Amino acid sequence: MRTSIRRSQRLMALAAVAALTTGLLAGCAKDSDDGSSHDSDGGGNGSGKGRITLTIGTFGVFGYKQAGLYDEYMKLHPDINIKENVTTRTDVYWPKVLTRLQAGSGTDDIEAIEIGNITEAVQTQADKFLDLGKEVDKSQWLDWKNAQATTKDGKLIGLGTDTGPMAICYRKDLFQQAGLPTDRTRLAQMWKGDWSKYVDVGKQYMKKAPRGTKFVDSAASVYMAAVGGASERYYDKDGNVVWDRSAGVKKAWDAAMTAATSDMSAKLKQFDPTWDQGFANGSFASIACPAWMIGYIEQKSGDSGKGKWDVAAAPAASNWGGSFLGVPTATKHQKEAVALAKWLTAPEQQAKVFAKQASFPSTPSVYPSLKPQPDTTAYFSGAPITQIFSDSAKTIPAQPLGPKDKPIDTAISDIGILQVEQKGKSPAQGWDAAAKEIKDVLGQ
């Protein structure tokens, strides 16, 4: 979700995404307490005197529980109990984490960090996290993944979980009813090279759309997927803010606006309950689909979607989502938390999460052997999921990230695009609304 896309993502999935996204279960983390971890006996220290409870803060569907990793770890370590605190949305989750980090208390023992927030964490919160580079063999992870979580003085504040290479997930039954091809290779050729071509296929779909359905879940998913493949979006390589003059942002916005203004979008806000219902009800026929979205679709569409979904290559390589696990210095159980974070992000465990829900690893040593669960393969009509996402991952452009990437993403997707989709504003008015929010975020 992490795949979350989390995500990512985004789009930017993408999203996913989204995130990638990821993506993403309900239940805000510890709204009713101070957020600190507790020993189940009030005084456990991992030395046989009691059982330690380690808390891990996540957003969306990270897959650790679903893949049985918590149970496996607790079986290997009888003195450890694991509690996962899940928040639905990253834009709710991360401000809470920042508040607790700055207070020096109330954090989980392990905190997940989404890719859109990692630069902010590196640049402004590094002293609140342990240096995990001293605890691991960093060569296990993709170099660019490590670089995203590394400070200028070489401190590694997060261990990479998933990444968010992009595909298109689509409902074969709805495509067929609309008179479109259902073969994944043919569809990939139809929209290959540009997200505007994907939108063009949406126009064809809407000519004979099955009653009550739309081509895509939201214009925001189109935006996140497209911007996730731009070589530059909100910041340039020197750290300058360029969101308002970025060619990648403009191209992604234009594709999203075409979707928003041509009746092909279901106009759903991603990760809201109505979006979840859209999967279950079959109210949209396709979605920009970062690797972490596979598990989310399978979960939210349920048994009725089995064999109806398929996966095709995206118009262009894109990354949406991907996350990290960091250990706050405030945890009372530093040694135990570091050990758990290392274990959860090790190649073997990343492969298990992929097998369960196709969250794509950031540890390349497992790529040749990745295999999704047979049930997942069957759910998505036998699509070669591993190959599709591997091919995308190999050609994703490196993007400069900045400390406010995530808030800028949110302003454009949740304010600007929704102004157009749900409130009937013009694209110019939607852009102006997003720009106002972004300027407030940036303090301009």
Short mmCIF file of C-alpha atoms in Angstrom, two decimals:
data_model
loop_
_atom_site.label_atom_id
_atom_site.label_comp_id
_atom_site.label_asym_id
_atom_site.label_seq_id
_atom_site.Cartn_x
_atom_site.Cartn_y
_atom_site.Cartn_z
CA MET A 1 0.00 0.00 0.00
CA ARG A 2 3.16 0.38 -0.04
CA THR A 3 2.82 -0.60 -1.40
CA SER A 4 0.02 1.32 -0.23
CA ILE A 5 1.62 1.71 -3.33
CA ARG A 6 0.71 2.13 -0.72
CA ARG A 7 1.20 3.94 -4.43
CA SER A 8 1.93 4.57 -5.02
CA GLN A 9 1.44 5.28 -7.02
CA ARG A 10 0.77 6.69 -7.95
CA LEU A 11 -0.69 7.44 -9.23
CA MET A 12 1.08 7.53 -8.90
CA ALA A 13 -1.17 4.55 -8.43
CA LEU A 14 0.55 4.61 -8.64
CA ALA A 15 -0.78 5.83 -6.28
CA ALA A 16 -1.04 3.44 -5.05
CA VAL A 17 0.49 4.01 -7.18
CA ALA A 18 -0.72 3.91 -4.21
CA ALA A 19 0.02 3.43 -3.55
CA LEU A 20 0.99 1.50 -4.05
CA THR A 21 -0.29 2.73 -2.86
CA THR A 22 -0.65 2.06 -1.69
CA GLY A 23 -3.33 1.16 -0.44
CA LEU A 24 -5.51 0.96 2.11
CA LEU A 25 -7.37 -0.27 5.15
CA ALA A 26 -9.53 1.65 7.59
CA GLY A 27 -8.71 2.31 11.22
CA CYS A 28 -6.77 5.32 12.44
CA ALA A 29 -3.72 4.54 14.53
CA LYS A 30 -4.07 5.00 18.26
CA ASP A 31 -6.39 7.99 18.26
CA SER A 32 -7.39 7.18 21.83
CA ASP A 33 -3.99 6.84 23.49
CA ASP A 34 -0.57 8.38 23.55
CA GLY A 35 0.75 6.06 20.84
CA SER A 36 3.52 4.58 22.95
CA SER A 37 4.37 0.89 23.03
CA HIS A 38 3.77 -1.19 26.12
CA ASP A 39 5.02 -4.44 27.54
CA SER A 40 2.17 -6.89 27.97
CA ASP A 41 3.20 -7.55 31.55
CA GLY A 42 4.06 -3.94 32.27
CA GLY A 43 7.77 -4.54 32.43
CA GLY A 44 8.99 -6.95 29.79
CA ASN A 45 12.48 -6.39 28.45
CA GLY A 46 13.02 -9.32 26.12
CA SER A 47 15.31 -11.12 28.58
CA GLY A 48 12.78 -13.70 29.77
CA LYS A 49 11.18 -11.46 32.40
CA GLY A 50 8.21 -10.60 30.20
CA ARG A 51 6.88 -10.39 26.69
CA ILE A 52 7.61 -7.19 24.77
CA THR A 53 4.92 -5.69 22.57
CA LEU A 54 6.37 -3.97 19.52
CA THR A 55 4.03 -1.63 17.67
CA ILE A 56 4.36 -0.87 13.99
CA GLY A 57 2.56 2.08 12.44
CA THR A 58 1.45 1.56 8.85
CA PHE A 59 -0.96 2.97 6.31
CA GLY A 60 -2.99 0.80 4.02
CA VAL A 61 -2.26 -2.82 3.20
CA PHE A 62 1.45 -3.48 3.79
CA GLY A 63 0.87 -7.21 3.56
CA TYR A 64 2.86 -8.26 6.61
CA LYS A 65 -0.17 -9.53 8.49
CA GLN A 66 -1.73 -10.95 5.32
CA ALA A 67 1.44 -12.87 4.50
CA GLY A 68 1.67 -14.27 8.02
CA LEU A 69 4.94 -12.50 8.78
CA TYR A 70 3.93 -11.25 12.21
CA ASP A 71 2.88 -14.72 13.29
CA GLU A 72 6.06 -16.18 11.85
CA TYR A 73 8.26 -13.70 13.68
CA MET A 74 6.45 -14.19 16.97
CA LYS A 75 6.88 -17.94 16.63
CA LEU A 76 10.62 -17.43 16.07
CA HIS A 77 10.76 -14.94 18.97
CA PRO A 78 8.39 -16.07 21.75
CA ASP A 79 9.29 -13.04 23.85
CA ILE A 80 7.91 -10.64 21.19
CA ASN A 81 4.32 -9.63 20.55
CA ILE A 82 3.57 -7.49 17.49
CA LYS A 83 0.73 -5.01 17.17
CA GLU A 84 0.10 -3.22 13.87
CA ASN A 85 -1.62 0.17 14.00
CA VAL A 86 -3.13 0.93 10.60
CA THR A 87 -4.29 4.34 9.34
CA THR A 88 -6.39 4.54 6.17
CA ARG A 89 -4.71 7.42 4.37
CA THR A 90 -1.14 8.64 4.29
CA ASP A 91 -2.24 12.27 4.45
CA VAL A 92 -3.81 11.47 7.83
CA TYR A 93 -1.09 9.12 9.00
CA TRP A 94 2.00 11.21 8.34
CA PRO A 95 0.99 14.43 10.16
CA LYS A 96 0.32 12.31 13.25
CA VAL A 97 3.75 10.75 12.97
CA LEU A 98 5.39 14.17 12.61
CA THR A 99 3.60 15.45 15.71
CA ARG A 100 4.73 12.48 17.76
CA LEU A 101 8.29 12.62 16.44
CA GLN A 102 8.56 16.28 17.35
CA ALA A 103 7.10 15.62 20.79
CA GLY A 104 9.64 12.85 21.36
CA SER A 105 6.94 10.44 22.54
CA GLY A 106 3.90 8.55 21.35
CA THR A 107 5.54 7.04 18.27
CA ASP A 108 5.25 3.43 17.31
CA ASP A 109 8.37 1.31 17.72
CA ILE A 110 8.55 1.11 13.93
CA GLU A 111 7.05 3.76 11.66
CA ALA A 112 6.33 3.26 7.98
CA ILE A 113 7.31 6.17 5.74
CA GLU A 114 5.71 6.60 2.32
CA ILE A 115 7.89 7.64 -0.62
CA GLY A 116 6.16 11.02 -0.81
CA ASN A 117 7.24 11.76 2.76
CA ILE A 118 10.72 10.26 2.79
CA THR A 119 12.55 13.41 1.70
CA GLU A 120 10.82 15.44 4.40
CA ALA A 121 11.80 12.81 6.94
CA VAL A 122 15.41 12.80 5.72
CA GLN A 123 15.75 16.58 5.66
CA THR A 124 13.82 17.54 8.79
CA GLN A 125 13.41 14.48 11.05
CA ALA A 126 16.62 12.48 10.63
CA ASP A 127 17.67 13.05 14.21
CA LYS A 128 14.40 11.43 15.34
CA PHE A 129 15.27 8.12 13.66
CA LEU A 130 18.00 5.56 14.29
CA ASP A 131 20.74 5.07 11.67
CA LEU A 132 19.84 1.68 10.22
CA GLY A 133 22.76 1.73 7.81
CA LYS A 134 24.94 0.52 10.65
CA GLU A 135 22.71 -2.51 11.15
CA VAL A 136 22.27 -3.93 7.64
CA ASP A 137 24.02 -4.87 4.44
CA LYS A 138 22.80 -1.98 2.30
CA SER A 139 23.64 -3.82 -0.93
CA GLN A 140 20.46 -5.87 -0.44
CA TRP A 141 18.38 -2.93 -1.65
CA LEU A 142 18.23 -1.01 -4.90
CA ASP A 143 20.76 1.82 -4.81
CA TRP A 144 18.17 4.46 -5.65
CA LYS A 145 15.90 3.14 -2.91
CA ASN A 146 18.65 3.50 -0.30
CA ALA A 147 19.52 6.94 -1.62
CA GLN A 148 15.98 8.18 -1.04
CA ALA A 149 16.27 7.42 2.69
CA THR A 150 19.86 8.59 3.21
CA THR A 151 20.90 11.95 4.66
CA LYS A 152 23.72 14.05 3.25
CA ASP A 153 26.04 12.78 5.97
CA GLY A 154 25.24 9.14 5.14
CA LYS A 155 22.63 8.24 7.76
CA LEU A 156 20.08 5.68 6.52
CA ILE A 157 16.80 6.39 8.34
CA GLY A 158 14.59 3.83 6.58
CA LEU A 159 14.79 0.33 5.11
CA GLY A 160 13.06 -0.07 1.76
CA THR A 161 9.88 -2.11 1.56
CA ASP A 162 8.09 -2.19 -1.78
CA THR A 163 8.29 -0.14 -4.94
CA GLY A 164 5.41 0.86 -7.23
CA PRO A 165 6.00 -0.10 -10.87
CA MET A 166 2.92 0.55 -12.96
CA ALA A 167 0.46 -1.51 -15.01
CA ILE A 168 -3.20 -1.20 -16.00
CA CYS A 169 -5.71 -3.46 -14.25
CA TYR A 170 -8.97 -3.87 -16.11
CA ARG A 171 -12.23 -5.78 -16.11
CA LYS A 172 -12.34 -8.08 -19.11
CA ASP A 173 -16.08 -8.58 -18.86
CA LEU A 174 -16.81 -4.86 -18.95
CA PHE A 175 -14.35 -4.25 -21.81
CA GLN A 176 -16.00 -7.01 -23.80
CA GLN A 177 -19.48 -5.59 -23.21
CA ALA A 178 -18.22 -2.19 -24.40
CA GLY A 179 -16.90 -3.71 -27.61
CA LEU A 180 -13.22 -3.29 -26.72
CA PRO A 181 -10.48 -5.90 -27.04
CA THR A 182 -9.83 -7.95 -23.93
CA ASP A 183 -6.41 -9.32 -24.86
CA ARG A 184 -3.79 -7.72 -22.62
CA THR A 185 -1.13 -7.53 -25.32
CA ARG A 186 -3.43 -5.85 -27.82
CA LEU A 187 -4.64 -3.34 -25.24
CA ALA A 188 -1.09 -2.50 -24.21
CA GLN A 189 -0.31 -1.71 -27.84
CA MET A 190 -3.38 0.52 -28.12
CA TRP A 191 -2.23 2.83 -25.33
CA LYS A 192 1.52 2.31 -25.54
CA GLY A 193 3.71 5.38 -25.23
CA ASP A 194 1.43 7.98 -23.69
CA TRP A 195 -1.24 8.24 -21.00
CA SER A 196 -3.36 10.35 -23.33
CA LYS A 197 -3.75 7.20 -25.46
CA TYR A 198 -5.13 5.39 -22.42
CA VAL A 199 -7.65 8.20 -22.05
CA ASP A 200 -8.50 7.84 -25.74
CA VAL A 201 -9.38 4.18 -25.12
CA GLY A 202 -11.66 5.48 -22.39
CA LYS A 203 -13.53 7.56 -24.93
CA GLN A 204 -14.10 4.43 -26.98
CA TYR A 205 -15.30 2.55 -23.91
CA MET A 206 -17.87 5.20 -23.05
CA LYS A 207 -19.54 4.93 -26.47
CA LYS A 208 -20.91 1.50 -25.48
CA ALA A 209 -20.25 1.45 -21.75
CA PRO A 210 -22.28 -1.12 -19.81
CA ARG A 211 -24.99 0.65 -17.87
CA GLY A 212 -23.83 2.19 -14.61
CA THR A 213 -20.11 1.87 -15.39
CA LYS A 214 -17.30 4.25 -16.20
CA PHE A 215 -13.93 3.63 -17.79
CA VAL A 216 -11.73 4.68 -14.87
CA ASP A 217 -12.16 5.10 -11.13
CA SER A 218 -10.95 8.70 -10.99
CA ALA A 219 -9.05 11.34 -12.87
CA ALA A 220 -6.66 11.42 -9.91
CA SER A 221 -5.46 7.91 -10.70
CA VAL A 222 -4.70 8.99 -14.27
CA TYR A 223 -2.76 11.97 -12.95
CA MET A 224 -0.75 9.98 -10.40
CA ALA A 225 0.21 7.32 -12.92
CA ALA A 226 1.26 9.84 -15.54
CA VAL A 227 3.25 12.10 -13.22
CA GLY A 228 4.97 9.04 -11.75
CA GLY A 229 6.71 8.49 -15.07
CA ALA A 230 7.95 12.05 -15.55
CA SER A 231 11.66 12.66 -15.29
CA GLU A 232 10.87 15.79 -13.27
CA ARG A 233 7.74 16.82 -11.44
CA TYR A 234 7.69 18.99 -8.29
CA TYR A 235 11.41 19.56 -7.68
CA ASP A 236 14.41 19.71 -9.96
CA LYS A 237 17.70 17.92 -9.33
CA ASP A 238 19.02 20.93 -7.41
CA GLY A 239 16.08 20.91 -5.01
CA ASN A 240 14.29 23.90 -6.53
CA VAL A 241 10.49 23.90 -6.51
CA VAL A 242 9.27 23.60 -10.11
CA TRP A 243 5.76 22.14 -9.79
CA ASP A 244 4.13 25.13 -11.51
CA ARG A 245 6.34 24.95 -14.59
CA SER A 246 7.05 21.22 -14.83
CA ALA A 247 6.36 19.69 -18.24
CA GLY A 248 5.66 16.35 -16.55
CA VAL A 249 3.04 17.87 -14.26
CA LYS A 250 1.36 19.72 -17.13
CA LYS A 251 1.13 16.60 -19.28
CA ALA A 252 -0.27 14.54 -16.42
CA TRP A 253 -2.76 17.27 -15.50
CA ASP A 254 -3.98 17.54 -19.09
CA ALA A 255 -4.60 13.78 -19.29
CA ALA A 256 -6.44 13.86 -15.97
CA MET A 257 -8.58 16.78 -17.06
CA THR A 258 -9.61 14.97 -20.21
CA ALA A 259 -10.77 12.09 -18.04
CA ALA A 260 -12.51 14.42 -15.60
CA THR A 261 -14.45 16.36 -18.22
CA SER A 262 -15.49 13.59 -20.64
CA ASP A 263 -17.76 11.50 -18.40
CA MET A 264 -15.38 8.52 -18.34
CA SER A 265 -14.50 8.85 -14.66
CA ALA A 266 -16.49 7.34 -11.78
CA LYS A 267 -15.40 10.45 -9.83
CA LEU A 268 -14.37 8.47 -6.76
CA LYS A 269 -11.90 9.69 -4.18
CA GLN A 270 -9.25 7.04 -3.85
CA PHE A 271 -9.09 5.14 -0.54
CA ASP A 272 -12.46 6.45 0.61
CA PRO A 273 -15.19 3.88 1.40
CA THR A 274 -17.04 4.75 -1.80
CA TRP A 275 -13.92 3.82 -3.79
CA ASP A 276 -13.82 0.44 -2.06
CA GLN A 277 -17.47 -0.05 -2.94
CA GLY A 278 -16.67 0.79 -6.55
CA PHE A 279 -14.41 -2.25 -6.76
CA ALA A 280 -17.04 -4.48 -5.22
CA ASN A 281 -19.82 -3.13 -7.42
CA GLY A 282 -17.86 -3.17 -10.68
CA SER A 283 -18.61 0.49 -11.27
CA PHE A 284 -15.42 1.17 -13.24
CA ALA A 285 -13.63 -0.89 -15.86
CA SER A 286 -9.97 -0.01 -15.39
CA ILE A 287 -7.51 1.58 -13.03
CA ALA A 288 -3.88 2.67 -13.10
CA CYS A 289 -2.39 -0.18 -11.14
CA PRO A 290 0.95 -0.05 -9.33
CA ALA A 291 2.07 -3.43 -8.03
CA TRP A 292 0.72 -2.86 -4.53
CA MET A 293 -2.76 -2.33 -6.00
CA ILE A 294 -3.01 -6.02 -6.94
CA GLY A 295 -3.64 -7.09 -3.36
CA TYR A 296 -5.99 -4.20 -2.79
CA ILE A 297 -8.14 -5.08 -5.80
CA GLU A 298 -8.28 -8.73 -4.82
CA GLN A 299 -9.37 -7.79 -1.32
CA LYS A 300 -11.93 -5.13 -2.21
CA SER A 301 -13.44 -6.76 -5.31
CA GLY A 302 -13.89 -10.03 -3.46
CA ASP A 303 -14.89 -13.41 -4.83
CA SER A 304 -17.18 -11.90 -7.44
CA GLY A 305 -14.21 -10.36 -9.24
CA LYS A 306 -12.17 -13.55 -9.62
CA GLY A 307 -11.26 -14.21 -13.24
CA LYS A 308 -12.84 -10.96 -14.40
CA TRP A 309 -9.78 -8.80 -13.77
CA ASP A 310 -6.69 -8.82 -15.99
CA VAL A 311 -3.41 -6.89 -16.11
CA ALA A 312 -1.77 -5.17 -19.08
CA ALA A 313 1.40 -3.14 -19.45
CA ALA A 314 0.99 0.56 -18.71
CA PRO A 315 1.33 3.21 -21.42
CA ALA A 316 4.75 4.15 -20.03
CA ALA A 317 7.02 3.12 -17.18
CA SER A 318 5.99 4.81 -13.97
CA ASN A 319 6.40 4.50 -10.23
CA TRP A 320 3.58 5.17 -7.80
CA GLY A 321 4.30 4.43 -4.20
CA GLY A 322 6.78 2.45 -2.26
CA SER A 323 7.69 2.83 1.38
CA PHE A 324 10.27 2.43 4.12
CA LEU A 325 10.41 1.27 7.72
CA GLY A 326 12.13 3.54 10.22
CA VAL A 327 12.80 3.13 13.93
CA PRO A 328 12.23 6.30 16.01
CA THR A 329 14.84 7.09 18.61
CA ALA A 330 11.98 7.50 21.10
CA THR A 331 11.15 3.79 21.15
CA LYS A 332 11.81 2.04 24.43
CA HIS A 333 12.82 -1.10 22.55
CA GLN A 334 15.43 0.03 20.04
CA LYS A 335 17.29 -3.27 19.71
CA GLU A 336 14.13 -5.32 19.27
CA ALA A 337 12.52 -2.82 16.89
CA VAL A 338 15.61 -2.69 14.66
CA ALA A 339 15.71 -6.49 14.54
CA LEU A 340 12.06 -6.64 13.47
CA ALA A 341 12.46 -3.91 10.85
CA LYS A 342 15.48 -5.72 9.38
CA TRP A 343 13.62 -9.00 9.25
CA LEU A 344 10.45 -7.59 7.69
CA THR A 345 12.40 -5.86 4.90
CA ALA A 346 14.85 -8.68 4.18
CA PRO A 347 14.69 -10.15 0.66
CA GLU A 348 13.10 -13.39 1.87
CA GLN A 349 10.22 -11.57 3.55
CA GLN A 350 9.73 -9.17 0.64
CA ALA A 351 9.34 -12.20 -1.62
CA LYS A 352 6.68 -13.61 0.72
CA VAL A 353 4.70 -10.36 0.63
CA PHE A 354 4.92 -10.34 -3.15
CA ALA A 355 3.68 -13.91 -3.26
CA LYS A 356 0.70 -12.90 -1.17
CA GLN A 357 -0.30 -9.60 -2.77
CA ALA A 358 2.22 -8.71 -5.49
CA SER A 359 3.82 -5.80 -3.62
CA PHE A 360 6.97 -5.42 -5.70
CA PRO A 361 10.22 -5.79 -3.69
CA SER A 362 13.03 -3.25 -3.44
CA THR A 363 15.51 -6.11 -3.03
CA PRO A 364 16.58 -7.14 -6.55
CA SER A 365 18.13 -10.46 -5.56
CA VAL A 366 14.64 -12.00 -5.41
CA TYR A 367 13.40 -10.75 -8.78
CA PRO A 368 14.28 -13.90 -10.77
CA SER A 369 12.34 -16.13 -8.39
CA LEU A 370 9.25 -14.02 -7.71
CA LYS A 371 5.98 -15.87 -8.06
CA PRO A 372 2.53 -14.61 -7.07
CA GLN A 373 0.14 -16.94 -5.30
CA PRO A 374 -1.76 -19.24 -7.67
CA ASP A 375 -4.98 -17.71 -6.36
CA THR A 376 -3.75 -14.23 -7.31
CA THR A 377 -2.73 -15.40 -10.78
CA ALA A 378 -6.14 -16.99 -11.25
CA TYR A 379 -7.87 -13.87 -9.94
CA PHE A 380 -6.15 -11.81 -12.64
CA SER A 381 -6.86 -14.23 -15.48
CA GLY A 382 -3.40 -15.76 -15.59
CA ALA A 383 -1.67 -12.45 -16.32
CA PRO A 384 2.16 -12.61 -16.15
CA ILE A 385 2.20 -10.19 -13.23
CA THR A 386 5.86 -10.64 -12.34
CA GLN A 387 7.03 -10.00 -15.89
CA ILE A 388 4.81 -6.96 -16.40
CA PHE A 389 5.96 -5.24 -13.22
CA SER A 390 9.61 -6.27 -13.67
CA ASP A 391 9.67 -4.77 -17.15
CA SER A 392 8.21 -1.54 -15.81
CA ALA A 393 10.59 -1.39 -12.85
CA LYS A 394 13.64 -1.67 -15.09
CA THR A 395 12.82 1.50 -17.03
CA ILE A 396 11.33 3.81 -14.39
CA PRO A 397 13.07 7.20 -14.63
CA ALA A 398 14.84 8.53 -11.57
CA GLN A 399 12.84 11.43 -10.15
CA PRO A 400 14.18 14.15 -7.87
CA LEU A 401 12.08 14.22 -4.71
CA GLY A 402 11.51 17.10 -2.33
CA PRO A 403 10.29 17.56 1.25
CA LYS A 404 6.77 18.52 0.19
CA ASP A 405 6.18 15.96 -2.56
CA LYS A 406 3.30 14.31 -0.75
CA PRO A 407 1.39 17.50 0.17
CA ILE A 408 1.77 18.74 -3.40
CA ASP A 409 0.44 15.42 -4.70
CA THR A 410 -2.48 15.66 -2.30
CA ALA A 411 -3.27 19.26 -3.22
CA ILE A 412 -3.44 18.43 -6.91
CA SER A 413 -5.37 15.17 -6.60
CA ASP A 414 -7.63 15.81 -3.61
CA ILE A 415 -8.28 19.51 -4.14
CA GLY A 416 -7.58 20.48 -7.73
CA ILE A 417 -8.89 17.40 -9.50
CA LEU A 418 -11.83 16.91 -7.15
CA GLN A 419 -12.91 20.51 -7.74
CA VAL A 420 -13.38 19.56 -11.38
CA GLU A 421 -14.74 16.04 -10.92
CA GLN A 422 -17.12 16.51 -8.01
CA LYS A 423 -17.91 20.21 -7.91
CA GLY A 424 -18.20 21.01 -11.59
CA LYS A 425 -15.39 23.55 -11.67
CA SER A 426 -13.40 24.20 -14.81
CA PRO A 427 -9.88 22.79 -15.17
CA ALA A 428 -8.51 26.33 -14.73
CA GLN A 429 -10.47 26.75 -11.50
CA GLY A 430 -9.30 23.35 -10.28
CA TRP A 431 -5.68 24.25 -10.99
CA ASP A 432 -6.06 27.57 -9.19
CA ALA A 433 -7.51 25.81 -6.13
CA ALA A 434 -4.60 23.36 -6.08
CA ALA A 435 -2.09 26.16 -6.59
CA LYS A 436 -3.47 28.10 -3.62
CA GLU A 437 -3.11 25.07 -1.36
CA ILE A 438 0.40 24.31 -2.63
CA LYS A 439 1.53 27.85 -2.01
CA ASP A 440 0.20 27.63 1.54
CA VAL A 441 2.05 24.33 2.04
CA LEU A 442 5.26 25.85 0.71
CA GLY A 443 4.78 29.06 2.70
CA GLN A 444 4.78 31.23 -0.42
#
